[in-house]
Tab-separated table of C-alpha atoms and ligand atoms in Angstrom:
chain	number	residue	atom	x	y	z
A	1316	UNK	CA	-6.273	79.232	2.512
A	1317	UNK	CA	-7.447	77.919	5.840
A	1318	UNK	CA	-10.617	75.368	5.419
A	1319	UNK	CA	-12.160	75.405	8.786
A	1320	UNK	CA	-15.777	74.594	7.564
A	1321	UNK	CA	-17.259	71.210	6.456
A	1322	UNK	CA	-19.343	71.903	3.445
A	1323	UNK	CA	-22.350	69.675	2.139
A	1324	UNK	CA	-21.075	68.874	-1.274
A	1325	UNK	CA	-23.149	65.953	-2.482
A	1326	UNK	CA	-26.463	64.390	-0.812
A	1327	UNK	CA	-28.460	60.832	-2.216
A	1328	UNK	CA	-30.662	58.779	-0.116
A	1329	UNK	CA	-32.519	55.161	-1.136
A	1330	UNK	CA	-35.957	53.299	-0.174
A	1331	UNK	CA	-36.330	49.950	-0.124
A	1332	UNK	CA	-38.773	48.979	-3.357
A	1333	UNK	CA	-41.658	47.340	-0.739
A	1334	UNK	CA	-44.446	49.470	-0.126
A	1335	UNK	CA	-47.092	49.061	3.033
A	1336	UNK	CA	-49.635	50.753	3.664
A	1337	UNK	CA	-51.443	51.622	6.623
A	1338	UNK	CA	-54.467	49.403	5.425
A	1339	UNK	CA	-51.976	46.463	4.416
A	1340	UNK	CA	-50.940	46.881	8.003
A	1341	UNK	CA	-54.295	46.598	9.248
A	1342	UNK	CA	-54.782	43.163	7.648
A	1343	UNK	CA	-52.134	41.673	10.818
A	1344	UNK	CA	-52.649	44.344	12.890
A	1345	UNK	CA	-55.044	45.811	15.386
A	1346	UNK	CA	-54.927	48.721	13.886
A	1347	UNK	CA	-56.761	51.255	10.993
A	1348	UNK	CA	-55.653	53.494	8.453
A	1349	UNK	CA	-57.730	56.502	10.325
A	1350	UNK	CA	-56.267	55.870	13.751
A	1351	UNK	CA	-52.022	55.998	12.774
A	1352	UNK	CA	-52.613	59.033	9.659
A	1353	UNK	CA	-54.788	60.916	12.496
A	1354	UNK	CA	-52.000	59.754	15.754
A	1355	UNK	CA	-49.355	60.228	13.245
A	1356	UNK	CA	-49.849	61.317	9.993
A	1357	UNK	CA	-48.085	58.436	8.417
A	1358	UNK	CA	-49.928	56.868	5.688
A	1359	UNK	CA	-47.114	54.033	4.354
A	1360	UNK	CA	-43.873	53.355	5.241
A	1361	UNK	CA	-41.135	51.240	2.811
A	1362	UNK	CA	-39.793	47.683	4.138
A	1363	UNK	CA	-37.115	45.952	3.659
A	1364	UNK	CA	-37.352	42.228	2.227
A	1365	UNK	CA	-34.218	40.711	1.543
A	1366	UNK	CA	-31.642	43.894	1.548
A	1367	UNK	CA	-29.893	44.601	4.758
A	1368	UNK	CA	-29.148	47.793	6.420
A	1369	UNK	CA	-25.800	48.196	4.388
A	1370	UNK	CA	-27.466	47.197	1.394
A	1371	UNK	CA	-29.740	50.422	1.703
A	1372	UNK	CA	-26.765	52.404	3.053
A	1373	UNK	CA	-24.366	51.175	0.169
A	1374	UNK	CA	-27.112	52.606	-2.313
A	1375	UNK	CA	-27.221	56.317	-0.548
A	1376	UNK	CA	-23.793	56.602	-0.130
A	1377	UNK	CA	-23.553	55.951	-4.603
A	1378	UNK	CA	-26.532	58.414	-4.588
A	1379	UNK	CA	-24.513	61.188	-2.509
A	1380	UNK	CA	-21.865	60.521	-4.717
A	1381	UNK	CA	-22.827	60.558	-7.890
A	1382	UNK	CA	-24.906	63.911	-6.979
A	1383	UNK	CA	-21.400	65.303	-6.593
A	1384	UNK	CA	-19.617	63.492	-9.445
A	1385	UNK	CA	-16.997	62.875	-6.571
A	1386	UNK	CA	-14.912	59.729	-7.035
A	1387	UNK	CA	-14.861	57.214	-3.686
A	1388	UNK	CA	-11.303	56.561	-4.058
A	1389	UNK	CA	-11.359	60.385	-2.167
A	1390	UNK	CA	-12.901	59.874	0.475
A	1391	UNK	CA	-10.846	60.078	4.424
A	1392	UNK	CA	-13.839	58.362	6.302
A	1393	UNK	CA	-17.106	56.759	6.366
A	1394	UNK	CA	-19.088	57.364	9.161
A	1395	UNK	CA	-22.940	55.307	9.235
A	1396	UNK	CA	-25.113	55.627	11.912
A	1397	UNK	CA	-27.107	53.304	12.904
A	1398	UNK	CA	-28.815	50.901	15.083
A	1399	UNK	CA	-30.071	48.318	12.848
A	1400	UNK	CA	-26.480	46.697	11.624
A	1401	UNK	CA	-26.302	43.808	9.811
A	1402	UNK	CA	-24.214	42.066	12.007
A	1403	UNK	CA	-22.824	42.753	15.749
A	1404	UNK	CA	-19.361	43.364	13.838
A	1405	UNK	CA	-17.546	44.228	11.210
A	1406	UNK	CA	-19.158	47.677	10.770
A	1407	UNK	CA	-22.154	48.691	7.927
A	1408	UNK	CA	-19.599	51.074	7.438
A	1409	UNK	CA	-16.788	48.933	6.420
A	1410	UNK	CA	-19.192	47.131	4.561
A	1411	UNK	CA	-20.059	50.616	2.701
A	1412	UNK	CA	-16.447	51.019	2.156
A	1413	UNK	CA	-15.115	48.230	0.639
A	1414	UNK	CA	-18.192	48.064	-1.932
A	1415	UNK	CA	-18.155	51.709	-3.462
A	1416	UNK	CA	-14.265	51.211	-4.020
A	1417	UNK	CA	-13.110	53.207	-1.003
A	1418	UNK	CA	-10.368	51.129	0.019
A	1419	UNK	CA	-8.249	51.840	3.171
A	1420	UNK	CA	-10.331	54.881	4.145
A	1421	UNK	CA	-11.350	55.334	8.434
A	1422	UNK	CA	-14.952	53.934	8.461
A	1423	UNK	CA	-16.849	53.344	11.496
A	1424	UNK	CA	-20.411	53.354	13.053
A	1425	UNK	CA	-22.476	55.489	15.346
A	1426	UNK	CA	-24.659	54.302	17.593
A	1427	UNK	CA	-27.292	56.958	18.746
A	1428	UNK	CA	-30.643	55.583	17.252
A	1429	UNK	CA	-32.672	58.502	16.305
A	1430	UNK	CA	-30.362	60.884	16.626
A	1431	UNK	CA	-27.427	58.944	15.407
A	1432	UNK	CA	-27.139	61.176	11.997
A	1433	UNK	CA	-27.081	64.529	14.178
A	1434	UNK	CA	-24.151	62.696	15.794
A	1435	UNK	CA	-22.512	61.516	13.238
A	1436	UNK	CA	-22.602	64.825	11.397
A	1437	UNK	CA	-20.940	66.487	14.550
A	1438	UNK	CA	-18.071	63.658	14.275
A	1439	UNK	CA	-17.514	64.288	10.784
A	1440	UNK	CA	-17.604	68.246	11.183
A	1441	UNK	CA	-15.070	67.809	14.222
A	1442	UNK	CA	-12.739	65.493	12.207
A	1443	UNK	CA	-12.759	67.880	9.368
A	1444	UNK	CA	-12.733	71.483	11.357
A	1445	UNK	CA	-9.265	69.504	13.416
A	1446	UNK	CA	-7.763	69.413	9.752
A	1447	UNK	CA	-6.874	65.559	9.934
A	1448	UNK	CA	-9.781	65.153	7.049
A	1449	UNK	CA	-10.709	66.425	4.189
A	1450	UNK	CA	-13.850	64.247	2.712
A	1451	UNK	CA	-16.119	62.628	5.051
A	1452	UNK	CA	-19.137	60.584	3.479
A	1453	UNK	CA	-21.822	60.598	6.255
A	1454	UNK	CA	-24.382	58.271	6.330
A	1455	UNK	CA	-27.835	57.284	8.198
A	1456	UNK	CA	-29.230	53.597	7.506
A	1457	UNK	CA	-31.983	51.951	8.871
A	1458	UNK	CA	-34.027	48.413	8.676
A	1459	UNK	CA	-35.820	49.352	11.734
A	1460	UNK	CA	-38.936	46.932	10.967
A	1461	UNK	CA	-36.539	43.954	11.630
A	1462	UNK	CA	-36.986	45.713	15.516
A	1463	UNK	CA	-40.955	45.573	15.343
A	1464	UNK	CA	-43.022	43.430	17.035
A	1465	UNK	CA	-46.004	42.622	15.661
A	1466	UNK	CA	-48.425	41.977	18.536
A	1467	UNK	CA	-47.622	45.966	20.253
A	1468	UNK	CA	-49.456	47.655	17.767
A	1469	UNK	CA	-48.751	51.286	19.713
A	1470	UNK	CA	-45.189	51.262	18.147
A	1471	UNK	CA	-45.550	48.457	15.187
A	1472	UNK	CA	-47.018	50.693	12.818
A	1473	UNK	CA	-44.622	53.932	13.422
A	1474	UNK	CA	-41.582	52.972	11.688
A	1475	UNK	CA	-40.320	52.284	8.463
A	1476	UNK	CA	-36.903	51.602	6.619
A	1477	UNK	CA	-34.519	53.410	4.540
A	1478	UNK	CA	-31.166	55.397	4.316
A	1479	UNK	CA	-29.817	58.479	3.756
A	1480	UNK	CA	-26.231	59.836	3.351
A	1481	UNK	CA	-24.471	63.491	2.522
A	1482	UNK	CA	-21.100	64.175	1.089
A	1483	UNK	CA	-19.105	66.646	3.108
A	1484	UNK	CA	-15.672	68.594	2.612
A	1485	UNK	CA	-13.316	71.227	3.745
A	1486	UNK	CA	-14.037	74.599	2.781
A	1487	UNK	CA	-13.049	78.339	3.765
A	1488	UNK	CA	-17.124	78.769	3.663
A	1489	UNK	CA	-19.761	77.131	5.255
A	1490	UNK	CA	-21.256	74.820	5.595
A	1491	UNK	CA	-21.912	73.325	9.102
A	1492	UNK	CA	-22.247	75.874	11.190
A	1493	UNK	CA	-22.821	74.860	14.172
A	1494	UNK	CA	-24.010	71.106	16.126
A	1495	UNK	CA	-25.211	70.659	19.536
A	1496	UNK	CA	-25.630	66.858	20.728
A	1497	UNK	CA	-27.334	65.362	24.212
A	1498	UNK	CA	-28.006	62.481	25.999
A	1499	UNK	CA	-29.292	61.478	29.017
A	1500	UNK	CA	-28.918	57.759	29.858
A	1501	UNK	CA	-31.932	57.651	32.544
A	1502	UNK	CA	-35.061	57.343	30.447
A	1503	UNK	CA	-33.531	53.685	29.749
A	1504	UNK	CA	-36.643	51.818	29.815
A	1505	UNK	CA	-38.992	54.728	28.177
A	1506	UNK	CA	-37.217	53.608	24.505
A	1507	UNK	CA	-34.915	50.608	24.412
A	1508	UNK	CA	-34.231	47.344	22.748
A	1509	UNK	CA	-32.873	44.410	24.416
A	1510	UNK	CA	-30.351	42.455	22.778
A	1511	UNK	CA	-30.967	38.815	21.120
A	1512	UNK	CA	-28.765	36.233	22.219
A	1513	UNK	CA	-28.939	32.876	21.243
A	1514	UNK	CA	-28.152	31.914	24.770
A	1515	UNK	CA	-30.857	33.508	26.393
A	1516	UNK	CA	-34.393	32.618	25.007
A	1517	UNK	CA	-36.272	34.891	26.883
A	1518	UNK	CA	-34.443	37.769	25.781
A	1519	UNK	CA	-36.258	39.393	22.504
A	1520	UNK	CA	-34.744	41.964	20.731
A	1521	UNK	CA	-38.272	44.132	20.205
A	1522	UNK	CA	-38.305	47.580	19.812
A	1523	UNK	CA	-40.056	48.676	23.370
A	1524	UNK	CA	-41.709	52.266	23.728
A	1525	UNK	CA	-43.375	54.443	26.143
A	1526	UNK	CA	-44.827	56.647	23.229
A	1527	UNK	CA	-46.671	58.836	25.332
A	1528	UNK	CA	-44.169	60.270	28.041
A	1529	UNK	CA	-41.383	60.248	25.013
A	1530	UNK	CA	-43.832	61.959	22.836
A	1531	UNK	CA	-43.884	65.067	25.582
A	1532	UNK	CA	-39.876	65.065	26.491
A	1533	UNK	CA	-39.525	64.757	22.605
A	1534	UNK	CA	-41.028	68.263	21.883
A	1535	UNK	CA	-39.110	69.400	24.997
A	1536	UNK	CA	-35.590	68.587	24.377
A	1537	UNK	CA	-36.079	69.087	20.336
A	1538	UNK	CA	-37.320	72.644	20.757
A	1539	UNK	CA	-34.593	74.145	23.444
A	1540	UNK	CA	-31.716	72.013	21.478
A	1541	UNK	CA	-32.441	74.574	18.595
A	1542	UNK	CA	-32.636	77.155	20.345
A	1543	UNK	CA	-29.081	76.316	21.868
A	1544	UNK	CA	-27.493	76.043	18.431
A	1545	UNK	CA	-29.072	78.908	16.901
A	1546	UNK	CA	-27.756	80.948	20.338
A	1547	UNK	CA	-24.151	79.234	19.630
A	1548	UNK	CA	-24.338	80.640	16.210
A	1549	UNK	CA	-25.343	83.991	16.953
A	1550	UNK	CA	-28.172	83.238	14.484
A	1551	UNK	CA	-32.200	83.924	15.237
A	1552	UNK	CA	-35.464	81.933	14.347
A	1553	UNK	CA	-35.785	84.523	11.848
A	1554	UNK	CA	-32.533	83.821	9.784
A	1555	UNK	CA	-33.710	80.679	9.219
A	1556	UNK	CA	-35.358	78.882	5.546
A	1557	UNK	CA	-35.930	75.444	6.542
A	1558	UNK	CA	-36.705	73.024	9.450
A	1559	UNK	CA	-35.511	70.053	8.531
A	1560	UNK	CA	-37.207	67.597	11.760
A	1561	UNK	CA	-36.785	63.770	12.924
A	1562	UNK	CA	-39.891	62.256	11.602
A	1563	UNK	CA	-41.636	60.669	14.346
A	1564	UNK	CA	-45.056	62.398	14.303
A	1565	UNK	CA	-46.811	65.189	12.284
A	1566	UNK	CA	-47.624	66.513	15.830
A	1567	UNK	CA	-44.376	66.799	17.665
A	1568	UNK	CA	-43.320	68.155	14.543
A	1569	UNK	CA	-45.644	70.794	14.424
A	1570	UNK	CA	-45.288	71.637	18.054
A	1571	UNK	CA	-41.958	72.323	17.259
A	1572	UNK	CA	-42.994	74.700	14.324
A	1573	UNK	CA	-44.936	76.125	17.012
A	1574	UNK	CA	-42.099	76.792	19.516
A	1575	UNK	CA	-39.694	78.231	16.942
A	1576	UNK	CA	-42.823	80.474	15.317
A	1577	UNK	CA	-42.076	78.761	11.895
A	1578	UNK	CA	-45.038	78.783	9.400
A	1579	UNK	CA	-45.417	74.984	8.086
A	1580	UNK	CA	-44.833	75.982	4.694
A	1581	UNK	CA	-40.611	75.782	6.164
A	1582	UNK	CA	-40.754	72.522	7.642
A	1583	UNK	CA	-40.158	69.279	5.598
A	1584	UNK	CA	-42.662	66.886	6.510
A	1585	UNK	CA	-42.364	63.026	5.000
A	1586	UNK	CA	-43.405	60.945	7.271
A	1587	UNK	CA	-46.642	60.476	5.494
A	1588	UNK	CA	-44.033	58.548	2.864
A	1589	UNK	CA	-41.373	57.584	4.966
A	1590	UNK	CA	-42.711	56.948	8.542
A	1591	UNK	CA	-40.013	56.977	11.291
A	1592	UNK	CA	-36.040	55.791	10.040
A	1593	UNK	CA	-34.853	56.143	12.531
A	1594	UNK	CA	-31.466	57.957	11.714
A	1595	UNK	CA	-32.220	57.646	8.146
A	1596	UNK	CA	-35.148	60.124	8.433
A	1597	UNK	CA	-33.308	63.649	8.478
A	1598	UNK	CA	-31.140	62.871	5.623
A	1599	UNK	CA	-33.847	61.056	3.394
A	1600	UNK	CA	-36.383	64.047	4.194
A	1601	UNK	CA	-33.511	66.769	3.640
A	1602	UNK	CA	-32.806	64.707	0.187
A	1603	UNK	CA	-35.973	64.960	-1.092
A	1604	UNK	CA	-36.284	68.574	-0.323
A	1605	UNK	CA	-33.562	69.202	-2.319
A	1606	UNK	CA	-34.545	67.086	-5.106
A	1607	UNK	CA	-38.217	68.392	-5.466
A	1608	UNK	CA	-36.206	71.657	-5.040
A	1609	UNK	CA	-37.205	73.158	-1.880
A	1610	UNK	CA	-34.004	73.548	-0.289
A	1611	UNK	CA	-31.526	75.621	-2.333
A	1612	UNK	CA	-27.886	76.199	-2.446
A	1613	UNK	CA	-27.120	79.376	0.239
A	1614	UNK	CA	-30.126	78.274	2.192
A	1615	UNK	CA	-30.026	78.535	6.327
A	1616	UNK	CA	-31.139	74.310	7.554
A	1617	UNK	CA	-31.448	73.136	10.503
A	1618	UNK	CA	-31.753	70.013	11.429
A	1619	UNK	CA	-33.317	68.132	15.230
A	1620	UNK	CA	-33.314	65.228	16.054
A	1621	UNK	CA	-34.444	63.006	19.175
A	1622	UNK	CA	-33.951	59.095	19.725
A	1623	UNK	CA	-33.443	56.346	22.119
A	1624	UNK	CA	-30.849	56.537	24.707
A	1625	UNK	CA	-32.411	59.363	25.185
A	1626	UNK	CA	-30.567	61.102	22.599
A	1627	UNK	CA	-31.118	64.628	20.460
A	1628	UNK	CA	-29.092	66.448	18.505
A	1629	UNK	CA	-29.026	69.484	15.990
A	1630	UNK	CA	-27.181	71.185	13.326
A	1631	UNK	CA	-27.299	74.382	11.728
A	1632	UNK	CA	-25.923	74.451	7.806
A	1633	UNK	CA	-25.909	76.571	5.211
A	1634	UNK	CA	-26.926	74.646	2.093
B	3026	ACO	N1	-54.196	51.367	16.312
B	3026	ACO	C1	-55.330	51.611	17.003
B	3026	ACO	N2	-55.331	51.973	18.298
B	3026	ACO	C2	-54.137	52.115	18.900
B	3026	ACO	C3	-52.928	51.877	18.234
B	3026	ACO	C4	-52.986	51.487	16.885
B	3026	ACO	N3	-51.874	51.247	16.165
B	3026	ACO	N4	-51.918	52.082	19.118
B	3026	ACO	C5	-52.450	52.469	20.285
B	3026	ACO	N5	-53.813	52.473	20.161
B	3026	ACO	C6	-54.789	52.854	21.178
B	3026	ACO	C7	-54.291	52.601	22.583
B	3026	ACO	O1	-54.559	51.257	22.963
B	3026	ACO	C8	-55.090	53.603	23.378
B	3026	ACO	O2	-56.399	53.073	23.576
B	3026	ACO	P1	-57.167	53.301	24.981
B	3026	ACO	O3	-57.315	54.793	25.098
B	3026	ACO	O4	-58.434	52.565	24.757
B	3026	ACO	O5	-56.253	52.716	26.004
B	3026	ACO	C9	-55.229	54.799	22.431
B	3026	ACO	O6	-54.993	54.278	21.116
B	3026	ACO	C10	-54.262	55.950	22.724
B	3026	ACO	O7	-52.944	55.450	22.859
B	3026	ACO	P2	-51.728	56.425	23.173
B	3026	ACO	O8	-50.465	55.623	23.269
B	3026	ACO	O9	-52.077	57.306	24.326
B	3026	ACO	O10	-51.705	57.305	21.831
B	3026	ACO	P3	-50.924	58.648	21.543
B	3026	ACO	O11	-51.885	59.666	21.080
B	3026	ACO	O12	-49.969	59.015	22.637
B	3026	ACO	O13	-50.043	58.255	20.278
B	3026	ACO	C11	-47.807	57.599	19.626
B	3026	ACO	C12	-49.078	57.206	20.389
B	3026	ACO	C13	-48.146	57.767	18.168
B	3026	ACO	C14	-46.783	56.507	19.807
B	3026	ACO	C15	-47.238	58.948	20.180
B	3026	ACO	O14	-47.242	58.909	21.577
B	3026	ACO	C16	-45.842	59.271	19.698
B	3026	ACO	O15	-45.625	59.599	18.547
B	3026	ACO	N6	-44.823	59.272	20.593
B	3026	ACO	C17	-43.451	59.729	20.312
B	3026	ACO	C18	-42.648	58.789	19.473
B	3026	ACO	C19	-41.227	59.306	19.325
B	3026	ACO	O16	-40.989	60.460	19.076
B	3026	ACO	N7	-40.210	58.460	19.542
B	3026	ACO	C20	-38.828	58.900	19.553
B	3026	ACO	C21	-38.061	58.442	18.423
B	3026	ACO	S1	-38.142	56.716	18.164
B	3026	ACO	C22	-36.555	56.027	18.447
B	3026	ACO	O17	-35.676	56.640	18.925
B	3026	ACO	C23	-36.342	54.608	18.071
């Protein structure tokens, strides 16, 4: 039988223990616990102390796994976006790969920041739809306050760490249904990072936003992206259980609601928990869902996502 469908098969995600809270924040930061939950609606975010981003992606990716009692040694390809990496190179996925006993498999990394698990997704649904694999292992990971600087206290307090990671496979069903990905390289300096280099003291490698003007182009792109992949499906708003959004901001996420006519009551919201992870967020907020049994089995997902680069993405699945 012909498998031209990637199915999700087994989903885990993992937090880093450390827990801060907007008012622990506040104690080095010009900040309050009533201005970010009001801006944002994030009350605490989890850090990262000693674990690095493959630690926290190493942990999902045993999570996804065991969810699906699916043995490593299976797997065709790891795929781990992120922007955080331990190291320049080799790979968090590599890392990932040799660790959970996946030996010899095609591992790589994404780089698309926020919307790096939308892409990665698409890769993995590509690779397996082309019939060249059969078991891709797709994960986001994140250590996104190593990026913060602590003296710009607009974008110190808006992100938070974490990973994420779902288990997909070739099926006759779906599954993915469809993905839509975008970038546009000219909002450079609205969302960026500069690299560190040893060579070059003046060069720090600090997170840098223009929240405002990204918050507005945010709502923008995330809300006609959907539309676009629910049009490429032949799928309406109305066939639709869950919003599963990047969590940047209660209010771009409920602009979005908005847009798309979706009562809040089918939109996961967890950025009161999680705060922004970068491309950790949709996979650890479509995790929990599951686990606290919101999403079902059958059910009609879709997922947005917008980042640095600029970036967005979105993908349409049948649970
Ligand atoms: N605590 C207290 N006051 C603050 C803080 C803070 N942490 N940060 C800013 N302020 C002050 C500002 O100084 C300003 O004061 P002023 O009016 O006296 O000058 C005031 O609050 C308003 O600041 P704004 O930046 O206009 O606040 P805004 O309502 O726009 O919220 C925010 C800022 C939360 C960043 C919002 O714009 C946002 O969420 N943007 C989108 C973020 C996003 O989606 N990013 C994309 C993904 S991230 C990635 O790809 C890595």
């Amino acid at each position: 039988m012909q498998q031209n469908y990637s199915r999700i098969i087994g989903i885990g995600s993992y937090l880093p223990p450390k827990v801060v809270t907007n008012d622990d924040l506040a104690k080095f930061v010009d900040t309050s616990d009533e201005w970010i939950s009001s801006r944002t609606g994030i009350s605490q975010r989890h850090f990262v102390e000693t674990e690095k981003c493959s630690d926290l992606a190493y942990e999902a990716a045993k999570n996804a796994l065991l969810s699906a009692d699916f043995s490593a040694e299976k797997l065709d390809a790891i795929i781990v976006a992120t922007t955080t990496a331990d190291k320049v190179f080799p790979s968090v996925a590599c890392n990932v790969q040799y660790r959970i006993g996946a030996r010899g498999c095609c591992s790589f990394d994404v780089q698309a920041v926020c919307a790096g698990f939308m892409y990665a997704l698409g890769i993995a649904d590509s690779m397996i739809k082309a019939g060249q694999y059969k078991n891709v292992l797709v994960i986001g990971s994140e250590t996104m306050s190593k990026l913060m600087d602590w003296e710009d206290r607009s974008t110190c307090v808006l992100f938070g760490d974490g990973a994420g990671a779902m288990l997909l496979t070739a099926d006759n069903q779906p599954g993915i249904i469809s993905t839509t990905l975008h970038a546009d390289g000219k909002h450079e300096e609205l969302l960026h990072a500069p690299i560190i280099s040893p060579r070059n003291n003046d060069t720090v490698g600090y997170l840098k936003m223009e929240g405002n003007k990204i918050f507005k182009i945010a709502v923008n792109n995330m809300g006609k992206i959907i539309d676009e992949t629910l049009t490429n499906a032949n799928m309406s708003y109305q066939e639709l259980d869950w919003l599963i959004p990047h969590q940047a901001n209660t209010r771009i996420i409920q602009s979005i609601a908005k847009k798309l006519k979706m009562p809040m009551e089918q939109v996961i919201v967890t950025i009161a928990k999680h705060a922004n992870t970068s491309a950790a967020s949709v996979p650890l907020a479509f995790d929990s869902a599951v686990r606290n049994g919101k999403i079902k089995k059958g059910d009609n997902c879709i997922m947005v996502a917008f980042g640095g680069g600029l970036t967005w993405g979105s993908c349409l699945v049948k649970y």
